[in-house]
Amino acid sequence: MPFINFSKDEIQCKIVYYGPGFCGKTTNLQYIHAKMNEDIKGKMVSIDTQGDRTLFFDFLSLNLGKIRGFDIRVQLYTVPGQVHYDATRKLVLKGVDGVVFVADSLKVQRKQNIESIINLAKNLAEKGLNIRTIPLVIQYNKRDLDGTEFEILPLEVLEKDLNSVLKVPSFPASAVRGDGVFETLREITKLVVKDVSRKVMFEDQKMK
Amino acid sequence: MNVILTREDLKKINSFLEKLISSSSAHSVLLIDRSGQLIAEYGNTTEIDIFSLSALMAANFGATAEIAKILGEEEFTLLFHKGKNENVYFTAVGQHVIMVILFDDKTTLGLIRLKIKQITEELSQVLIPIFEGKKEIPIEGPERVV
């Protein structure tokens, strides 16, 4: 649910990074936070347990500059990936405008990726949103493990598992190194702003 | 659904917030929606990271609402956190909005509660059309977002 503030000429949108546990959602935000200029980012807030696992969410607010005279303020959230934190995932999804699904390229995580995207579809549906129509980008994380002792899935397999029906933009990435992180952010922001503009135009026409 | 705030809406909302601050001696008040987006703020908020605060407060309120459900309550409509110097009081304003009042020892919880009760009822009347999409989209603004 974007906020369009005509008093401040500002649009606020909420983007949620979703995916199975330990897939790198928080790492994406940490990389963005580390690389962004001080003047456009807020503080990064994390509610996690001592074992580096997100307990509730991470939060980062960015001011991405002007589009057609409106300041675009994007609020990035992550969800806890572990299966038993479903209630908190639902809370974080409240009012979401766009989703980045971060998939774990590790072969052993194949089942968890599929379960997580099904869980995303279910939780969006509970909020009256459709995974096929909401702005969505998929990121295949941990590509830097290619050629190491850890076996990773080829991109074609991940595409087939997660994106054969949705057919949304997808990016290979390594959140630890930063590869693909900004490409993912740029694409989801573009899709969300386009979606907001379309909705405003539609409502405007409805009024007339 | 989009939430569209016009200058006129903000002016009305701010007048309620101003009234609350001056009558209760709280130092700041934030109005946030339940997904964590900041709607308006009033008072001494310049040194606070209000965006992070809004996200955390909405989460706090949401988590407490889930606790209420588990206990068979519909919702806990108010929350209070007491610190050494700073206190926070949260209350629901209608279905979509949370009001957060920050105050120190210059005032009391009793006075805050009294003043809030009077203002939230009137304020929710202003907020309903904004959140339920029953108002016109302004022509004003720098350029339309199309």
Coordinates of C-alpha atoms in Angstrom, one line a residue:
Chain A
M1 CA 0.0 0.0 0.0
P2 CA 2.0 3.0 -1.2
F3 CA 1.7 6.3 0.5
I4 CA 1.4 9.2 -1.8
N5 CA 2.0 12.4 0.2
F6 CA 1.1 15.5 -1.8
S7 CA 2.1 17.7 1.0
K8 CA 5.7 16.6 0.9
D9 CA 5.6 15.5 -2.7
E10 CA 6.8 12.1 -1.6
I11 CA 5.9 8.5 -2.4
Q12 CA 6.6 5.9 0.2
C13 CA 6.8 2.2 -0.8
K14 CA 7.4 -1.0 1.1
I15 CA 9.6 -3.7 -0.5
V16 CA 10.1 -7.0 1.3
Y17 CA 13.0 -9.5 0.8
Y18 CA 11.5 -13.0 1.2
G19 CA 13.2 -16.4 1.1
P20 CA 14.2 -19.5 3.0
G21 CA 16.4 -19.3 6.1
F22 CA 20.1 -18.3 5.5
C23 CA 19.5 -17.5 1.9
G24 CA 21.0 -14.0 2.3
K25 CA 18.2 -11.5 2.7
T26 CA 19.9 -9.7 5.5
T27 CA 23.2 -9.8 3.6
N28 CA 21.5 -8.0 0.7
L29 CA 20.4 -5.2 3.0
Q30 CA 23.7 -5.0 4.7
Y31 CA 25.5 -4.6 1.4
I32 CA 23.0 -1.9 0.2
H33 CA 23.5 -0.1 3.6
A34 CA 27.3 -0.3 3.3
K35 CA 27.4 1.1 -0.2
M36 CA 24.8 3.8 -0.2
N37 CA 25.7 7.4 0.5
E38 CA 25.0 8.7 4.0
D39 CA 22.6 11.4 2.8
I40 CA 20.1 9.0 1.2
K41 CA 20.0 6.2 3.7
G42 CA 18.7 5.8 7.2
K43 CA 20.0 3.6 9.9
M44 CA 19.7 -0.1 9.4
V45 CA 17.6 -1.8 12.1
S46 CA 17.9 -5.5 12.8
I47 CA 15.9 -7.6 15.2
D48 CA 17.9 -10.8 15.3
T49 CA 18.9 -13.6 17.6
Q50 CA 22.5 -14.0 18.7
G51 CA 23.1 -16.7 16.1
D52 CA 22.8 -14.2 13.3
R53 CA 19.3 -15.2 12.4
T54 CA 16.6 -12.6 11.8
L55 CA 14.0 -12.9 14.6
F56 CA 11.5 -10.4 13.3
F57 CA 12.9 -8.3 10.5
D58 CA 15.6 -6.0 9.2
F59 CA 14.7 -2.5 8.1
L60 CA 16.4 0.0 5.9
S61 CA 14.9 3.3 4.6
L62 CA 16.3 4.8 1.4
N63 CA 15.6 8.0 -0.4
L64 CA 16.0 7.2 -4.1
G65 CA 15.7 10.7 -5.5
K66 CA 13.0 12.2 -7.6
I67 CA 10.7 10.7 -10.3
R68 CA 8.4 13.3 -12.0
G69 CA 8.8 15.7 -9.1
F70 CA 8.1 13.1 -6.3
D71 CA 10.7 12.0 -3.9
I72 CA 10.7 8.2 -3.8
R73 CA 11.3 6.8 -0.3
V74 CA 11.7 3.0 -0.3
Q75 CA 11.4 1.0 2.9
L76 CA 13.3 -2.3 2.6
Y77 CA 12.3 -5.1 5.0
T78 CA 13.5 -8.7 5.3
V79 CA 11.5 -11.5 6.9
P80 CA 12.7 -14.3 9.1
G81 CA 13.2 -17.3 6.8
Q82 CA 12.8 -20.2 9.2
V83 CA 9.5 -22.1 8.8
H84 CA 8.2 -21.6 12.3
Y85 CA 8.3 -17.8 12.0
D86 CA 5.3 -17.7 9.7
A87 CA 3.3 -15.4 12.0
T88 CA 6.0 -12.7 11.9
R89 CA 6.4 -13.1 8.1
K90 CA 2.8 -12.3 7.8
L91 CA 3.1 -9.2 9.9
V92 CA 6.0 -7.9 7.8
L93 CA 4.1 -8.5 4.6
K94 CA 1.4 -6.1 5.7
G95 CA 1.1 -3.3 3.2
V96 CA 3.8 -4.7 0.9
D97 CA 4.2 -3.0 -2.5
G98 CA 6.9 -5.3 -4.0
V99 CA 8.8 -8.5 -3.2
V100 CA 12.3 -9.7 -3.8
F101 CA 12.4 -13.5 -3.5
V102 CA 16.0 -14.5 -2.6
A103 CA 16.6 -18.1 -3.5
D104 CA 19.5 -20.1 -2.2
S105 CA 21.6 -21.6 -5.0
L106 CA 22.9 -24.4 -2.8
K107 CA 21.7 -27.8 -4.0
V108 CA 20.7 -28.9 -0.5
Q109 CA 18.3 -25.9 -0.3
R110 CA 16.3 -26.8 -3.4
K111 CA 13.3 -28.0 -1.5
Q112 CA 13.4 -25.0 1.0
N113 CA 13.3 -22.6 -1.9
I114 CA 10.2 -24.1 -3.4
E115 CA 8.5 -24.3 0.0
S116 CA 9.3 -20.7 0.7
I117 CA 7.9 -19.4 -2.6
I118 CA 4.7 -21.4 -2.0
N119 CA 4.6 -19.9 1.5
L120 CA 5.0 -16.4 -0.1
A121 CA 2.1 -17.0 -2.5
K122 CA -0.1 -18.3 0.4
N123 CA 0.7 -15.3 2.7
L124 CA 0.2 -12.8 -0.1
A125 CA -3.2 -14.4 -0.9
E126 CA -4.2 -14.0 2.7
K127 CA -3.7 -10.3 2.3
G128 CA -5.7 -10.3 -0.9
L129 CA -2.6 -10.0 -3.1
N130 CA -1.7 -12.3 -6.0
I131 CA 1.9 -13.5 -6.5
R132 CA 1.4 -13.3 -10.2
T133 CA 0.5 -9.6 -10.3
I134 CA 2.4 -8.0 -7.4
P135 CA 5.8 -6.5 -8.5
L136 CA 8.2 -9.4 -7.9
V137 CA 11.9 -10.1 -8.7
I138 CA 13.8 -13.3 -8.0
Q139 CA 17.4 -13.3 -7.0
Y140 CA 19.5 -16.5 -7.2
N141 CA 22.0 -15.8 -4.4
K142 CA 25.3 -17.5 -3.5
R143 CA 26.6 -17.8 -7.1
D144 CA 30.1 -17.1 -5.8
L145 CA 30.0 -20.7 -4.5
D146 CA 30.3 -22.0 -8.0
G147 CA 33.4 -24.1 -8.4
T148 CA 33.9 -24.6 -4.7
E149 CA 33.2 -27.8 -2.6
F150 CA 29.6 -26.7 -2.1
E151 CA 27.4 -28.0 -4.9
I152 CA 25.1 -25.3 -6.3
L153 CA 22.2 -25.7 -8.7
P154 CA 22.5 -24.4 -12.3
L155 CA 20.5 -21.3 -13.1
E156 CA 18.3 -23.2 -15.5
V157 CA 17.2 -25.6 -12.7
L158 CA 16.4 -22.7 -10.4
E159 CA 14.5 -20.9 -13.1
K160 CA 12.5 -24.1 -13.8
D161 CA 11.8 -24.6 -10.1
L162 CA 10.8 -21.1 -9.2
N163 CA 10.1 -19.0 -12.2
S164 CA 8.7 -21.2 -14.9
V165 CA 5.1 -20.0 -14.2
L166 CA 5.8 -16.5 -12.8
K167 CA 8.2 -15.4 -15.5
V168 CA 9.4 -12.4 -13.5
P169 CA 12.8 -10.7 -13.9
S170 CA 15.6 -12.7 -12.2
F171 CA 19.2 -12.1 -11.3
P172 CA 22.1 -14.3 -10.4
A173 CA 23.8 -12.7 -7.3
S174 CA 26.4 -12.9 -4.6
A175 CA 25.1 -10.8 -1.8
V176 CA 28.4 -11.3 0.1
R177 CA 30.4 -9.8 -2.7
G178 CA 27.7 -7.5 -3.9
D179 CA 27.2 -8.9 -7.4
G180 CA 23.6 -8.5 -8.5
V181 CA 22.4 -6.8 -5.3
F182 CA 21.9 -3.3 -6.9
E183 CA 20.6 -4.8 -10.1
T184 CA 17.9 -6.6 -8.1
L185 CA 17.1 -3.4 -6.1
R186 CA 16.9 -1.3 -9.2
E187 CA 14.5 -3.7 -11.0
I188 CA 12.1 -4.1 -8.1
T189 CA 12.1 -0.3 -7.4
K190 CA 11.3 0.3 -11.1
L191 CA 8.5 -2.3 -11.1
V192 CA 7.0 -0.9 -7.8
V193 CA 7.1 2.8 -9.0
K194 CA 5.5 1.7 -12.3
D195 CA 2.8 -0.2 -10.5
V196 CA 2.1 2.8 -8.2
S197 CA 1.8 5.1 -11.1
R198 CA -0.5 2.8 -12.9
K199 CA -2.8 2.5 -9.9
V200 CA -2.9 6.2 -9.3
M201 CA -3.8 6.7 -13.0
F202 CA -6.5 4.0 -12.7
E203 CA -8.1 5.5 -9.6
D204 CA -8.0 8.9 -11.2
Q205 CA -9.9 7.7 -14.2
K206 CA -12.4 5.9 -11.9
M207 CA -13.1 9.2 -10.2
K208 CA -13.9 10.9 -13.5
Chain B
M1 CA -5.1 0.4 -2.7
N2 CA -3.1 3.6 -2.5
V3 CA -3.2 5.9 0.4
I4 CA -3.2 9.5 -0.9
L5 CA -2.5 12.4 1.5
T6 CA -3.3 15.8 0.2
R7 CA -2.0 19.1 1.7
E8 CA -5.5 19.6 3.0
D9 CA -5.5 16.2 4.8
L10 CA -2.1 16.9 6.3
K11 CA -3.2 20.3 7.5
K12 CA -6.2 18.8 9.3
I13 CA -4.2 16.0 10.8
N14 CA -1.4 18.3 12.0
S15 CA -3.9 20.6 13.7
F16 CA -5.1 17.6 15.8
L17 CA -1.5 16.6 16.6
E18 CA -0.7 20.2 17.6
K19 CA -3.7 20.3 19.8
L20 CA -2.6 17.1 21.5
I21 CA 0.9 18.3 22.1
S22 CA 0.0 21.6 23.5
S23 CA -2.7 20.2 25.8
S24 CA -0.8 17.2 27.1
S25 CA 2.8 18.5 27.3
A26 CA 4.1 15.5 25.5
H27 CA 7.1 16.3 23.4
S28 CA 6.3 14.5 20.2
V29 CA 3.6 12.5 18.5
L30 CA 3.8 10.2 15.4
L31 CA 1.0 8.9 13.3
I32 CA 1.8 5.7 11.5
D33 CA -0.1 3.2 9.5
R34 CA -0.1 -0.5 10.6
S35 CA 2.4 -1.4 7.9
G36 CA 5.0 0.9 9.3
Q37 CA 4.6 3.9 7.0
L38 CA 4.9 7.3 8.6
I39 CA 1.8 9.5 8.0
A40 CA 2.6 12.6 10.1
E41 CA 4.7 13.7 12.9
Y42 CA 4.6 16.7 15.2
G43 CA 6.8 18.1 18.0
N44 CA 10.4 17.6 18.7
T45 CA 11.3 14.8 16.3
T46 CA 14.3 16.2 14.5
E47 CA 16.8 14.1 16.4
I48 CA 14.9 10.9 16.2
D49 CA 15.2 8.4 13.3
I50 CA 11.5 8.5 12.7
F51 CA 11.4 6.1 9.8
S52 CA 13.1 3.3 11.8
L53 CA 10.9 4.2 14.7
S54 CA 7.7 3.9 12.7
A55 CA 8.7 0.5 11.3
L56 CA 9.5 -0.8 14.8
M57 CA 6.5 0.6 16.4
A58 CA 4.1 -0.9 13.8
A59 CA 5.8 -4.2 14.3
N60 CA 5.5 -3.9 18.0
F61 CA 1.9 -3.1 17.8
G62 CA 1.3 -5.9 15.2
A63 CA 3.1 -8.5 17.4
T64 CA 1.1 -7.4 20.4
A65 CA -2.1 -7.8 18.4
E66 CA -1.1 -11.4 17.6
I67 CA -0.5 -12.0 21.3
A68 CA -4.0 -10.7 22.0
K69 CA -5.5 -13.1 19.5
I70 CA -3.7 -16.1 21.0
L71 CA -5.1 -15.0 24.4
G72 CA -8.6 -14.7 23.0
E73 CA -8.7 -10.9 22.9
E74 CA -9.6 -9.1 19.8
E75 CA -6.7 -6.6 20.2
F76 CA -4.8 -4.7 22.9
T77 CA -5.8 -1.2 21.9
L78 CA -3.1 0.6 23.9
L79 CA 0.5 0.0 24.9
F80 CA 2.8 1.7 27.2
H81 CA 6.6 1.5 27.6
K82 CA 8.2 3.3 30.5
G83 CA 11.9 4.3 30.5
K84 CA 14.1 6.3 32.8
N85 CA 13.6 9.5 30.9
E86 CA 11.4 8.7 27.9
N87 CA 8.0 7.1 27.8
V88 CA 6.1 5.8 24.9
Y89 CA 2.3 5.4 24.6
F90 CA 0.7 3.7 21.6
T91 CA -3.0 3.7 20.8
A92 CA -5.0 2.5 17.8
V93 CA -6.9 5.2 15.9
G94 CA -9.5 3.3 13.9
Q95 CA -8.7 0.3 11.9
H96 CA -5.6 1.5 10.0
V97 CA -3.6 3.9 12.1
I98 CA -1.5 3.9 15.3
M99 CA -0.7 7.0 17.3
V100 CA 2.5 7.1 19.2
I101 CA 3.1 9.7 21.9
L102 CA 6.6 10.3 23.3
F103 CA 6.8 12.1 26.6
D104 CA 9.1 12.7 29.5
D105 CA 8.6 13.6 33.2
K106 CA 7.1 17.0 32.4
T107 CA 3.7 15.3 32.1
T108 CA 1.8 12.3 33.4
L109 CA 0.4 9.2 31.8
G110 CA -3.1 10.1 33.1
L111 CA -3.1 13.4 31.4
I112 CA -1.8 11.9 28.2
R113 CA -4.6 9.3 28.2
L114 CA -7.3 11.8 28.9
K115 CA -6.2 14.1 26.0
I116 CA -5.7 11.3 23.6
K117 CA -9.2 9.9 24.2
Q118 CA -10.7 13.2 23.2
I119 CA -8.6 13.7 20.1
T120 CA -8.6 10.1 18.6
E121 CA -12.3 10.0 18.1
E122 CA -12.3 13.2 16.0
L123 CA -9.1 12.3 14.2
S124 CA -10.4 8.9 13.2
Q125 CA -13.2 10.7 11.3
V126 CA -10.6 12.5 9.3
L127 CA -8.6 9.3 8.6
I128 CA -11.5 7.0 7.5
P129 CA -12.0 8.6 4.0
I130 CA -8.2 8.6 3.5
F131 CA -7.8 4.9 4.2
E132 CA -11.0 3.7 2.7
G133 CA -10.5 5.5 -0.6
K134 CA -13.6 7.6 -0.4
K135 CA -12.1 10.9 -1.5
E136 CA -11.0 12.7 -4.6
I137 CA -7.5 12.7 -5.9
P138 CA -6.0 16.2 -6.0
I139 CA -5.1 17.9 -9.3
E140 CA -2.4 19.9 -7.4
G141 CA 1.1 18.6 -6.8
P142 CA 4.3 19.2 -8.9
E143 CA 3.4 16.9 -11.7
R144 CA 1.1 14.0 -11.7
V145 CA 2.8 10.6 -11.2
V146 CA 1.8 9.1 -14.6

